[in-house]
JSON list of C-alpha atoms in Angstrom, two decimals:
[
{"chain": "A", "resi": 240, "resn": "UNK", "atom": "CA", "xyz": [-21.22, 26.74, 67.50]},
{"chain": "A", "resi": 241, "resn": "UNK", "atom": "CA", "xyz": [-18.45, 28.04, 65.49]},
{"chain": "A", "resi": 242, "resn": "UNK", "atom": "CA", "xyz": [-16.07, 27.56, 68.68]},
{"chain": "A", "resi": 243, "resn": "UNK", "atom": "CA", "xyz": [-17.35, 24.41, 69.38]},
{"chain": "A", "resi": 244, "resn": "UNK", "atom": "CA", "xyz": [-16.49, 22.69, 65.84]},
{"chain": "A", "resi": 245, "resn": "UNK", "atom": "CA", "xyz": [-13.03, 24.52, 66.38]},
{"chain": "A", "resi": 246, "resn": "UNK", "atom": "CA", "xyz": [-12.39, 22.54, 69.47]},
{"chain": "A", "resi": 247, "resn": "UNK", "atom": "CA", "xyz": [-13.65, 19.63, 67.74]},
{"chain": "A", "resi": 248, "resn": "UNK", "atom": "CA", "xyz": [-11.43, 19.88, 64.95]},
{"chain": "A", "resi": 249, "resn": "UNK", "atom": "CA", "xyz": [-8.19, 20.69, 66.87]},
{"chain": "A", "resi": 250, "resn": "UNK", "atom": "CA", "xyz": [-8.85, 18.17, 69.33]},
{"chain": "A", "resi": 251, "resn": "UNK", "atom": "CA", "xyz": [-8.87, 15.73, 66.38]},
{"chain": "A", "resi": 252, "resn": "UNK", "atom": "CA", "xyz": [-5.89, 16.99, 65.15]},
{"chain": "A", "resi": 253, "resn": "UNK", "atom": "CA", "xyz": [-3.95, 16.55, 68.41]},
{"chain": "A", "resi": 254, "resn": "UNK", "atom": "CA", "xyz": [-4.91, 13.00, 68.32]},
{"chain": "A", "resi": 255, "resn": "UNK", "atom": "CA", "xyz": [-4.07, 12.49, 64.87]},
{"chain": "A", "resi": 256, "resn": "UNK", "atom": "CA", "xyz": [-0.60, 13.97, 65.72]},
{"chain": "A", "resi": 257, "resn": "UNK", "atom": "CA", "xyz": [-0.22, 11.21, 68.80]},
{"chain": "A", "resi": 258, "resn": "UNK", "atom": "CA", "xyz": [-1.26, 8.24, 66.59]},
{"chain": "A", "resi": 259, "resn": "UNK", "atom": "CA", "xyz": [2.19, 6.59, 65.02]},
{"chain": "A", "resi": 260, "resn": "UNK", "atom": "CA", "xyz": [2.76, 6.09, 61.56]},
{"chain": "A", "resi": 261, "resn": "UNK", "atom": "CA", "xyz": [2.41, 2.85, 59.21]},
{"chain": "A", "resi": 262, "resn": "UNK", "atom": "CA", "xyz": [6.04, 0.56, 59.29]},
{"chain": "A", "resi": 263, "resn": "UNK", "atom": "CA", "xyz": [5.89, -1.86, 56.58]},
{"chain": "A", "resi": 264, "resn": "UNK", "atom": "CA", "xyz": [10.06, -3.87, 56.39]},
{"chain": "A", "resi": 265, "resn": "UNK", "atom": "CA", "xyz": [11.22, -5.23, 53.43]},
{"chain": "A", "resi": 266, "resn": "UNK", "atom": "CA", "xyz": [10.91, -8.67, 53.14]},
{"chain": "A", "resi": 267, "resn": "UNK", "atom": "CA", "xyz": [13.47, -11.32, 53.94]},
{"chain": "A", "resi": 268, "resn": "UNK", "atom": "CA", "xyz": [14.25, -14.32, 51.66]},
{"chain": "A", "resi": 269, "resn": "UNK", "atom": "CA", "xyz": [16.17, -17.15, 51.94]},
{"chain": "A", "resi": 270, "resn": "UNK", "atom": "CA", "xyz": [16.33, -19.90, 49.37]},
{"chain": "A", "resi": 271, "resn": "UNK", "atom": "CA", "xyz": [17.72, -23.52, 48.91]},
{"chain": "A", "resi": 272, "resn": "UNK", "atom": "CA", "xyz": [17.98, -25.03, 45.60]},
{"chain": "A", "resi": 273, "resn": "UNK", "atom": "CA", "xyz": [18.55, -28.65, 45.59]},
{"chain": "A", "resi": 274, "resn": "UNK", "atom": "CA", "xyz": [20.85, -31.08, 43.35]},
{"chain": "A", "resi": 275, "resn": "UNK", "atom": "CA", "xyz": [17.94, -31.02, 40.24]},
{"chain": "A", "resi": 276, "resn": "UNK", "atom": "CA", "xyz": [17.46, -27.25, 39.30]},
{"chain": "A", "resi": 277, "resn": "UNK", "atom": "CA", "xyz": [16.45, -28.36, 36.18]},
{"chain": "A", "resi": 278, "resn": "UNK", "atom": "CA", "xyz": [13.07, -29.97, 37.44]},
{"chain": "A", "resi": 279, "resn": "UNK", "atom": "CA", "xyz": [12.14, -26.71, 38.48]},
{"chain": "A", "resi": 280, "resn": "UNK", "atom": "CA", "xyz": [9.11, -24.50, 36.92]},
{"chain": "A", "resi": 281, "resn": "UNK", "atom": "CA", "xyz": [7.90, -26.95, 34.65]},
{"chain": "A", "resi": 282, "resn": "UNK", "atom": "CA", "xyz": [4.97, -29.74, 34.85]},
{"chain": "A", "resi": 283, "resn": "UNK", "atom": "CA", "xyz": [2.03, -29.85, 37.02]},
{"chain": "A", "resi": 284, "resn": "UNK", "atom": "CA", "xyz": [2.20, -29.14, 40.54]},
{"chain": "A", "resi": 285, "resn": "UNK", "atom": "CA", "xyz": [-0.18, -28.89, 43.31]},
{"chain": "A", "resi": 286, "resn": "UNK", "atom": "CA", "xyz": [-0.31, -26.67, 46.45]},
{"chain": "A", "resi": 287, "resn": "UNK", "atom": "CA", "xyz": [-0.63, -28.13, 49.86]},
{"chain": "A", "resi": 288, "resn": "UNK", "atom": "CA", "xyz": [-0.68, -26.71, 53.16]},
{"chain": "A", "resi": 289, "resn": "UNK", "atom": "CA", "xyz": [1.72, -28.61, 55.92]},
{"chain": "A", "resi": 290, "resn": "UNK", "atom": "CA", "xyz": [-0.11, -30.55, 58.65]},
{"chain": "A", "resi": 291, "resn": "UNK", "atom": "CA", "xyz": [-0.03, -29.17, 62.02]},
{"chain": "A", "resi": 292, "resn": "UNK", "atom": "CA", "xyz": [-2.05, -28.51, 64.85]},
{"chain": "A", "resi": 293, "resn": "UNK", "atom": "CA", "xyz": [-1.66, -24.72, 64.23]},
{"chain": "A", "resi": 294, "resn": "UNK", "atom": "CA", "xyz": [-3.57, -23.94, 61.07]},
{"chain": "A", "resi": 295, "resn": "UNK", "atom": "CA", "xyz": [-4.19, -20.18, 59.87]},
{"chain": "A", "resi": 296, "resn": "UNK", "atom": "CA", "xyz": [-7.67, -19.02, 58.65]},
{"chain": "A", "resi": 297, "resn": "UNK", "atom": "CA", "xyz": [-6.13, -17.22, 56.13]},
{"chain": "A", "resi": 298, "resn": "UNK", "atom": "CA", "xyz": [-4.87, -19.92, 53.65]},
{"chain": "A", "resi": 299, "resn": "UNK", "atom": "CA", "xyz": [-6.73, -20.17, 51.18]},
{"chain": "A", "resi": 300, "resn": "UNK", "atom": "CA", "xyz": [-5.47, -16.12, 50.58]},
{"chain": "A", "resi": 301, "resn": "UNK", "atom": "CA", "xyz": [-1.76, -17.40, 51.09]},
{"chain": "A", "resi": 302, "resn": "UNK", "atom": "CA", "xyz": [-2.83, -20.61, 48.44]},
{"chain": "A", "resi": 303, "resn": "UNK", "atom": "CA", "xyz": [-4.24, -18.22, 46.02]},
{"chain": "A", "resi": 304, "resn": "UNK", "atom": "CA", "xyz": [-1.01, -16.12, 46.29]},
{"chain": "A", "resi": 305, "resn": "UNK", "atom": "CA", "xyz": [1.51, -19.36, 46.11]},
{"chain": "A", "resi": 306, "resn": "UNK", "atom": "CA", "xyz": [-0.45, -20.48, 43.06]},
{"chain": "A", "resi": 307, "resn": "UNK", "atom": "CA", "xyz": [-0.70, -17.39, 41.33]},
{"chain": "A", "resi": 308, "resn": "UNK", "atom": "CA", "xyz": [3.39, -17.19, 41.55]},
{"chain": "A", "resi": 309, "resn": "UNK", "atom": "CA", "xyz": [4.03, -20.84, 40.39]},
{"chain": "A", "resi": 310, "resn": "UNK", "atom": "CA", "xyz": [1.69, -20.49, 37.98]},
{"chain": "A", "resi": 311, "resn": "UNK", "atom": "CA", "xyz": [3.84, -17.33, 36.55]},
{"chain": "A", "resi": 312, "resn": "UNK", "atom": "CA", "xyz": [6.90, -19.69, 36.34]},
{"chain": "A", "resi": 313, "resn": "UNK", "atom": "CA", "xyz": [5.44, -21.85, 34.14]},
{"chain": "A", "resi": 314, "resn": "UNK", "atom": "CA", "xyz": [3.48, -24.81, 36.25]},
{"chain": "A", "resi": 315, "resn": "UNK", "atom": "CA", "xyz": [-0.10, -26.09, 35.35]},
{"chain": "A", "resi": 316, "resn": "UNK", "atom": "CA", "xyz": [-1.43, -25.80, 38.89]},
{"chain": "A", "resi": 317, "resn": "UNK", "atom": "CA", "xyz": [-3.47, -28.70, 40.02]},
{"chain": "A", "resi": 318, "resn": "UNK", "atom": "CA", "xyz": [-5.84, -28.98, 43.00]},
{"chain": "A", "resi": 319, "resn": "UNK", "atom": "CA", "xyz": [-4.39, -32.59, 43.23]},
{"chain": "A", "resi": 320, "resn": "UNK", "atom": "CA", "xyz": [-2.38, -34.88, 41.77]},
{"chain": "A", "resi": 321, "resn": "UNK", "atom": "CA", "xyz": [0.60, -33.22, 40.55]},
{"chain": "A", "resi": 322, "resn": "UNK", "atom": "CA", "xyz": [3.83, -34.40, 39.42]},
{"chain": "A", "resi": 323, "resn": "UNK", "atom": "CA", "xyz": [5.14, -31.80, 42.39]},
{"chain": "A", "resi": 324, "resn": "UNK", "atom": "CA", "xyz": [4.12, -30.85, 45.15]},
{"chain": "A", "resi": 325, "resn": "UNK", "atom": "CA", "xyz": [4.41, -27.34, 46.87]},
{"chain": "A", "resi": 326, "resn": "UNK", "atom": "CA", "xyz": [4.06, -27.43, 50.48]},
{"chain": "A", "resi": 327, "resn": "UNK", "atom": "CA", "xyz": [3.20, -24.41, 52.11]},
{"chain": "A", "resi": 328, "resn": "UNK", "atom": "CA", "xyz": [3.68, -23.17, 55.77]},
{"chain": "A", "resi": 329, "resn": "UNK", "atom": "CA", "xyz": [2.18, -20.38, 57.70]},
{"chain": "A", "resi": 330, "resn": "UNK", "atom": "CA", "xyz": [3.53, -18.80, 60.48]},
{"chain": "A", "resi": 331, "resn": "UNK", "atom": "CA", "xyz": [2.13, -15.15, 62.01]},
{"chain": "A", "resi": 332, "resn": "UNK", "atom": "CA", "xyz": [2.81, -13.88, 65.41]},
{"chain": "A", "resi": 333, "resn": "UNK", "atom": "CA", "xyz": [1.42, -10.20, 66.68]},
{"chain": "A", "resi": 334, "resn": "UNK", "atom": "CA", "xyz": [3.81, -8.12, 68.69]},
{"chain": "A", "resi": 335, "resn": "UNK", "atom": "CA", "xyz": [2.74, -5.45, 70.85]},
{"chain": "A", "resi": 336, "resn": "UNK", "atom": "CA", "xyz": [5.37, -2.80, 71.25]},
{"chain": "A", "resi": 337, "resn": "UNK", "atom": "CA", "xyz": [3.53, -1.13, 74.00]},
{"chain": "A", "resi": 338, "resn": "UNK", "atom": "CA", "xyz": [3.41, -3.98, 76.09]},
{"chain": "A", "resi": 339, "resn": "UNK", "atom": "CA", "xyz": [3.50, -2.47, 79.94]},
{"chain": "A", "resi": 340, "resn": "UNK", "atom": "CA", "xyz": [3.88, 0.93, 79.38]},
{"chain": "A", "resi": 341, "resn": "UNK", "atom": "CA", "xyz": [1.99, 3.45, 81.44]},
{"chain": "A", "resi": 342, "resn": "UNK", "atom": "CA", "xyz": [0.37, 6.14, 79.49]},
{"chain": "A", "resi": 343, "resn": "UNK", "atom": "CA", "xyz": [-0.72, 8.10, 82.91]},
{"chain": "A", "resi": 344, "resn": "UNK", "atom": "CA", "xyz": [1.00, 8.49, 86.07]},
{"chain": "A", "resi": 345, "resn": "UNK", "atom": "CA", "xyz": [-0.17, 10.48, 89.32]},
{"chain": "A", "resi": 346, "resn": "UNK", "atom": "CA", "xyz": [2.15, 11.98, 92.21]},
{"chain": "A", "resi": 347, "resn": "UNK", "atom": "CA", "xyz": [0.68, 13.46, 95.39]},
{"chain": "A", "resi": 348, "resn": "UNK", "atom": "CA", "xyz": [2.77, 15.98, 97.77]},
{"chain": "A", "resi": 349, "resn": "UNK", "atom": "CA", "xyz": [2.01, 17.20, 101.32]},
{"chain": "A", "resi": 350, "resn": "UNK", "atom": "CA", "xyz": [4.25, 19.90, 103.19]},
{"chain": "A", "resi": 351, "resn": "UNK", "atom": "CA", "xyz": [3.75, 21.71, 106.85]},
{"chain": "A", "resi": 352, "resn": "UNK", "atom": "CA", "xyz": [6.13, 24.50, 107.89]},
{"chain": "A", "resi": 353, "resn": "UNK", "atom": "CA", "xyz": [5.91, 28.20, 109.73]},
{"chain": "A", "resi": 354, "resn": "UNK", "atom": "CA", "xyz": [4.06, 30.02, 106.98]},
{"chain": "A", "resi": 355, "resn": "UNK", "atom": "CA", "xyz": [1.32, 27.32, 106.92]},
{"chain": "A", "resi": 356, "resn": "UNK", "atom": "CA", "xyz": [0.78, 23.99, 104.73]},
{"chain": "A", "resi": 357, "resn": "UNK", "atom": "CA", "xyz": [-0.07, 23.34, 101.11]},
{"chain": "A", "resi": 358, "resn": "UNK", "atom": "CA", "xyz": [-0.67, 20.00, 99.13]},
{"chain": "A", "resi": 359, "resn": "UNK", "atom": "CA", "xyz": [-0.32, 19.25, 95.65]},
{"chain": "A", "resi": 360, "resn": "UNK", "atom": "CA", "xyz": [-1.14, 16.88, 92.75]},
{"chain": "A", "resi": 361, "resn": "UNK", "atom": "CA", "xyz": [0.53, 16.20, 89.58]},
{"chain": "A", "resi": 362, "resn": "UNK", "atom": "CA", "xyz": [-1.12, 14.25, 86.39]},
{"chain": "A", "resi": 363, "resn": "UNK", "atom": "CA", "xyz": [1.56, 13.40, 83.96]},
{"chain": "A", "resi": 364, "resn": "UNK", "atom": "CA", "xyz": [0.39, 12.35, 80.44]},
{"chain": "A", "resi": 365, "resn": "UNK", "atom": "CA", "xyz": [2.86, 10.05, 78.01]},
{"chain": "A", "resi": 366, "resn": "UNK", "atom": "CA", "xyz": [1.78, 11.64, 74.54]},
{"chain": "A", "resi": 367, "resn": "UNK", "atom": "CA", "xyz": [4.17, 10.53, 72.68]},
{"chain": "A", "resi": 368, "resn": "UNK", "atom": "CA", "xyz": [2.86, 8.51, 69.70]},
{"chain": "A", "resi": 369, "resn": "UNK", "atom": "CA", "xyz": [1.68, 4.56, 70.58]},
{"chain": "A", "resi": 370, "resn": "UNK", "atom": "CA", "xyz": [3.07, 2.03, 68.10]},
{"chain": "A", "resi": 371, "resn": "UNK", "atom": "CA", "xyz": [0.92, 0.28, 66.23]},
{"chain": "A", "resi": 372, "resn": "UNK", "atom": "CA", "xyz": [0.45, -3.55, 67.14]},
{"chain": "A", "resi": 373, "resn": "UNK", "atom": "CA", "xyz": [2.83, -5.32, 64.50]},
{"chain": "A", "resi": 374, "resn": "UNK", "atom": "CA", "xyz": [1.89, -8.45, 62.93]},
{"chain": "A", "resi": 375, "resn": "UNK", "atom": "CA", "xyz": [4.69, -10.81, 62.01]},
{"chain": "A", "resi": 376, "resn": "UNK", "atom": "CA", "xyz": [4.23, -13.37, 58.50]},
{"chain": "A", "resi": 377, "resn": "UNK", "atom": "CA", "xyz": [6.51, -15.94, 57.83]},
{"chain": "A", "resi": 378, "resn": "UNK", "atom": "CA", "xyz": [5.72, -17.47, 54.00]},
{"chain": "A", "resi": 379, "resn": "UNK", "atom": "CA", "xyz": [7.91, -20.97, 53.62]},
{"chain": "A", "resi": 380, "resn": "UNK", "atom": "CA", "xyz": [7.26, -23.11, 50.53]},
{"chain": "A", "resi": 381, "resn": "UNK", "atom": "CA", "xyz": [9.07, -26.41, 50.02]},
{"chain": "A", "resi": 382, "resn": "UNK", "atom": "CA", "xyz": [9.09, -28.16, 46.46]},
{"chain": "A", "resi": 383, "resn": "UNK", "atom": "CA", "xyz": [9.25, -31.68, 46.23]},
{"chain": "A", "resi": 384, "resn": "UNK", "atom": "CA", "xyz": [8.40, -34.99, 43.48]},
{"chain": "A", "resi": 385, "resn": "UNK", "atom": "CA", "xyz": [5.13, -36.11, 44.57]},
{"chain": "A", "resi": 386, "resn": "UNK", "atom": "CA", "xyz": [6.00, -39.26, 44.99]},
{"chain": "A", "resi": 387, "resn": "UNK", "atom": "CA", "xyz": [8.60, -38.72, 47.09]},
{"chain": "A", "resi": 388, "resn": "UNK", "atom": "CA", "xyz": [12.34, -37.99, 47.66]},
{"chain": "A", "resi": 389, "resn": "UNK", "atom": "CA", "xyz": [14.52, -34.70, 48.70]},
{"chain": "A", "resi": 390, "resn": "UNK", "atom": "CA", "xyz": [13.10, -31.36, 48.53]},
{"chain": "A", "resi": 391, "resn": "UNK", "atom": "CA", "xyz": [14.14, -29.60, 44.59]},
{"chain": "A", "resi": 392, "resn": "UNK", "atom": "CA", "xyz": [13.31, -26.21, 46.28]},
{"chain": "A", "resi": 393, "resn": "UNK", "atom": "CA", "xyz": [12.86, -24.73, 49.78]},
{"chain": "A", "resi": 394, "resn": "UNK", "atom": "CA", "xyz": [12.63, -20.86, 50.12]},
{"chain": "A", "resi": 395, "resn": "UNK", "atom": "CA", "xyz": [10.83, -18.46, 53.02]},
{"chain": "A", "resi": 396, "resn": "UNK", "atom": "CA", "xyz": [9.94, -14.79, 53.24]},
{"chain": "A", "resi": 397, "resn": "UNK", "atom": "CA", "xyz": [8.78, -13.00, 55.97]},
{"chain": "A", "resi": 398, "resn": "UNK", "atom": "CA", "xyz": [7.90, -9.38, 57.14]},
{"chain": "A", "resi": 399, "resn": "UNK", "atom": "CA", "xyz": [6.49, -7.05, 59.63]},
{"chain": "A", "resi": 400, "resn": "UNK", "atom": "CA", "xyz": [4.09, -5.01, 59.49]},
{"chain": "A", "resi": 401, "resn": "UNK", "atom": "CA", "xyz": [1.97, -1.99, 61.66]},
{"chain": "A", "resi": 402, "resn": "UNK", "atom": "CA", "xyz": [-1.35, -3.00, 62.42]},
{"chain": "A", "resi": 403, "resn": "UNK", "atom": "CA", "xyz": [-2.26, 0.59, 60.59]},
{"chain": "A", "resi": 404, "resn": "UNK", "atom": "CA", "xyz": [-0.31, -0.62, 57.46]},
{"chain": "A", "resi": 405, "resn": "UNK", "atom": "CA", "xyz": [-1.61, -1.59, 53.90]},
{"chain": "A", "resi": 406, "resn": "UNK", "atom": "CA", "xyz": [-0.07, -5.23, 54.96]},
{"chain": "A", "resi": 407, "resn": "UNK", "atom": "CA", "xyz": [-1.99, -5.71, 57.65]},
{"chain": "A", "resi": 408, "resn": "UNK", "atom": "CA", "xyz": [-4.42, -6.59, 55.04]},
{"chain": "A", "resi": 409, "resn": "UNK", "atom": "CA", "xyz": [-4.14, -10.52, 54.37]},
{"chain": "A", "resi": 410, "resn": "UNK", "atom": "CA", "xyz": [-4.44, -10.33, 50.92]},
{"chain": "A", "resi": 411, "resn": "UNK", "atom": "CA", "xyz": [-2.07, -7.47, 50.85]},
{"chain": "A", "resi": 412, "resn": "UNK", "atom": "CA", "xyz": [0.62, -9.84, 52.70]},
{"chain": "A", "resi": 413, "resn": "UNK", "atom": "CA", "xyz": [0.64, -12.99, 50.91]},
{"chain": "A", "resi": 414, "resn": "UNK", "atom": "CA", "xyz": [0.57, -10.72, 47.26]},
{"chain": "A", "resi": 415, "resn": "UNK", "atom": "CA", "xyz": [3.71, -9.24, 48.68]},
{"chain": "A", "resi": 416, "resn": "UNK", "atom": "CA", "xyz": [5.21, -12.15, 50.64]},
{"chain": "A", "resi": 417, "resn": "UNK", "atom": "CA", "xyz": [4.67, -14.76, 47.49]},
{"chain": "A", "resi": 418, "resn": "UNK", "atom": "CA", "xyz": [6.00, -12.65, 44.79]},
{"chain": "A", "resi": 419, "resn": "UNK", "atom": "CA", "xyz": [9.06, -11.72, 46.76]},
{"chain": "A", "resi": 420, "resn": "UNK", "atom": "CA", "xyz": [9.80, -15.51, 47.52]},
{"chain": "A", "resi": 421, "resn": "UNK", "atom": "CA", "xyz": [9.66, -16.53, 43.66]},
{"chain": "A", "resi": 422, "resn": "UNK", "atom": "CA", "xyz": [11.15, -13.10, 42.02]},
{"chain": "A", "resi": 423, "resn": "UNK", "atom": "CA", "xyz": [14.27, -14.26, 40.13]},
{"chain": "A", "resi": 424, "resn": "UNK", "atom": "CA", "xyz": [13.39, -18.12, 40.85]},
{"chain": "A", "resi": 425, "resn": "UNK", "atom": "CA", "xyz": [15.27, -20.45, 41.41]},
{"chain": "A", "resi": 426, "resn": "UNK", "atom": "CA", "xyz": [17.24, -18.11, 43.37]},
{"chain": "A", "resi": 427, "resn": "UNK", "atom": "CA", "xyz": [21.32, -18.44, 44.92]},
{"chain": "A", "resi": 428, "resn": "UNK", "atom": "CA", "xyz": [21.08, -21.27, 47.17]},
{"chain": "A", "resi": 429, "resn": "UNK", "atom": "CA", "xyz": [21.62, -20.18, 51.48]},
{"chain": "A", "resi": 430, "resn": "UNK", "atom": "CA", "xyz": [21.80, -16.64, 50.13]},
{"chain": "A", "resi": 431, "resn": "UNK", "atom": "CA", "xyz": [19.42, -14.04, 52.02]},
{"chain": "A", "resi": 432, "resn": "UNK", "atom": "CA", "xyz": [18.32, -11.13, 50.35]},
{"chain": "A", "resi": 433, "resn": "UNK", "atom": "CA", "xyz": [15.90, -8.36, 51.07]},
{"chain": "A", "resi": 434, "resn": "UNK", "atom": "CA", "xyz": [12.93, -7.03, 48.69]},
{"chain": "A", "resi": 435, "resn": "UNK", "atom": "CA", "xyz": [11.35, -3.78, 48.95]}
]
């Protein structure tokens, strides 16, 4: 019994040693401020999500997250009816790193000769560690007057994650994702930074 909880145990191990760790990138942000600055973070606003034939089933988490942040910068949030408008887009691709590989391969071998024949089979194994499916968010928010005209604010953020990451987690994400977007709002307009 004792032996057989050992194997257990190491066997565990040895695939706990093969399984690749958690990548989590900073996140990218680029921001545009338009030609009224002063506009900005003040008033109502609502939240809206752009049309499109793609839409994600996770935006009311993203909403949630957008409002939260505006809300921080000093706009009444509205459901409706603001004097601005935030439109939101949501973009999320997964990536699998491991697309094609071959974690097994088999070779055969057959020889004759004077001292009599043989034949032989080799297994190979690939153990080194699989990556973790990655999933891919892009966060873009454009502010605008509600009744109409050019943008005041446009800014995106976007990261990557390991499926076997804390930020694989929706929630997680768009926490992360909005607060990077509106740290030190408005921001340096066409200038890209990178938040940890």
């Amino acid at each position: 019994m004792i032996w057989r909880t050992c194997s257990i145990l190491l066997a565990s191990a040895g695939l706990a040693a093969c399984a690749a760790p958690a990548y989590v990138s900073p996140v990218e942000v680029t921001r545009f401020v338009g030609e009224a600055p002063a506009q900005l973070g003040a008033g109502t606003i609502s939240v809206e999500f752009g049309s499109g034939l793609q839409r994600s089933p996770n935006e009311s988490v993203y909403r949630t997250a957008v409002e939260r942040e505006l809300a921080s910068l000093g706009y009444s949030v509205r459901p409706s009816g603001g004097a601005q408008v935030a439109q939101v887009t949501l973009e999320q691709f997964v990536d699998d790193p491991d697309a094609g590989r071959r974690p097994v391969s088999v070779g055969g071998g057959a020889s004759v000769g004077s001292y009599g024949s043989g034949v032989g089979l080799g297994i190979g194994l690939d153990l080194t560690p699989r990556a973790a499916e990655r999933l891919d968010t892009r966060l873009a928010v454009a502010i605008r007057p509600s009744a109409g005209g050019a943008n005041l604010w446009e800014g995106r953020a976007q990261m990557t994650a390991s499926a076997n990451s804390d930020y694989a987690e929706q929630s997680a994400a768009a926490t992360r994702l909005a607060a990077a977007l509106f740290s030190n709002f408005p921001g340096v307009s066409g200038e890209t930074i990178q938040v940890d």
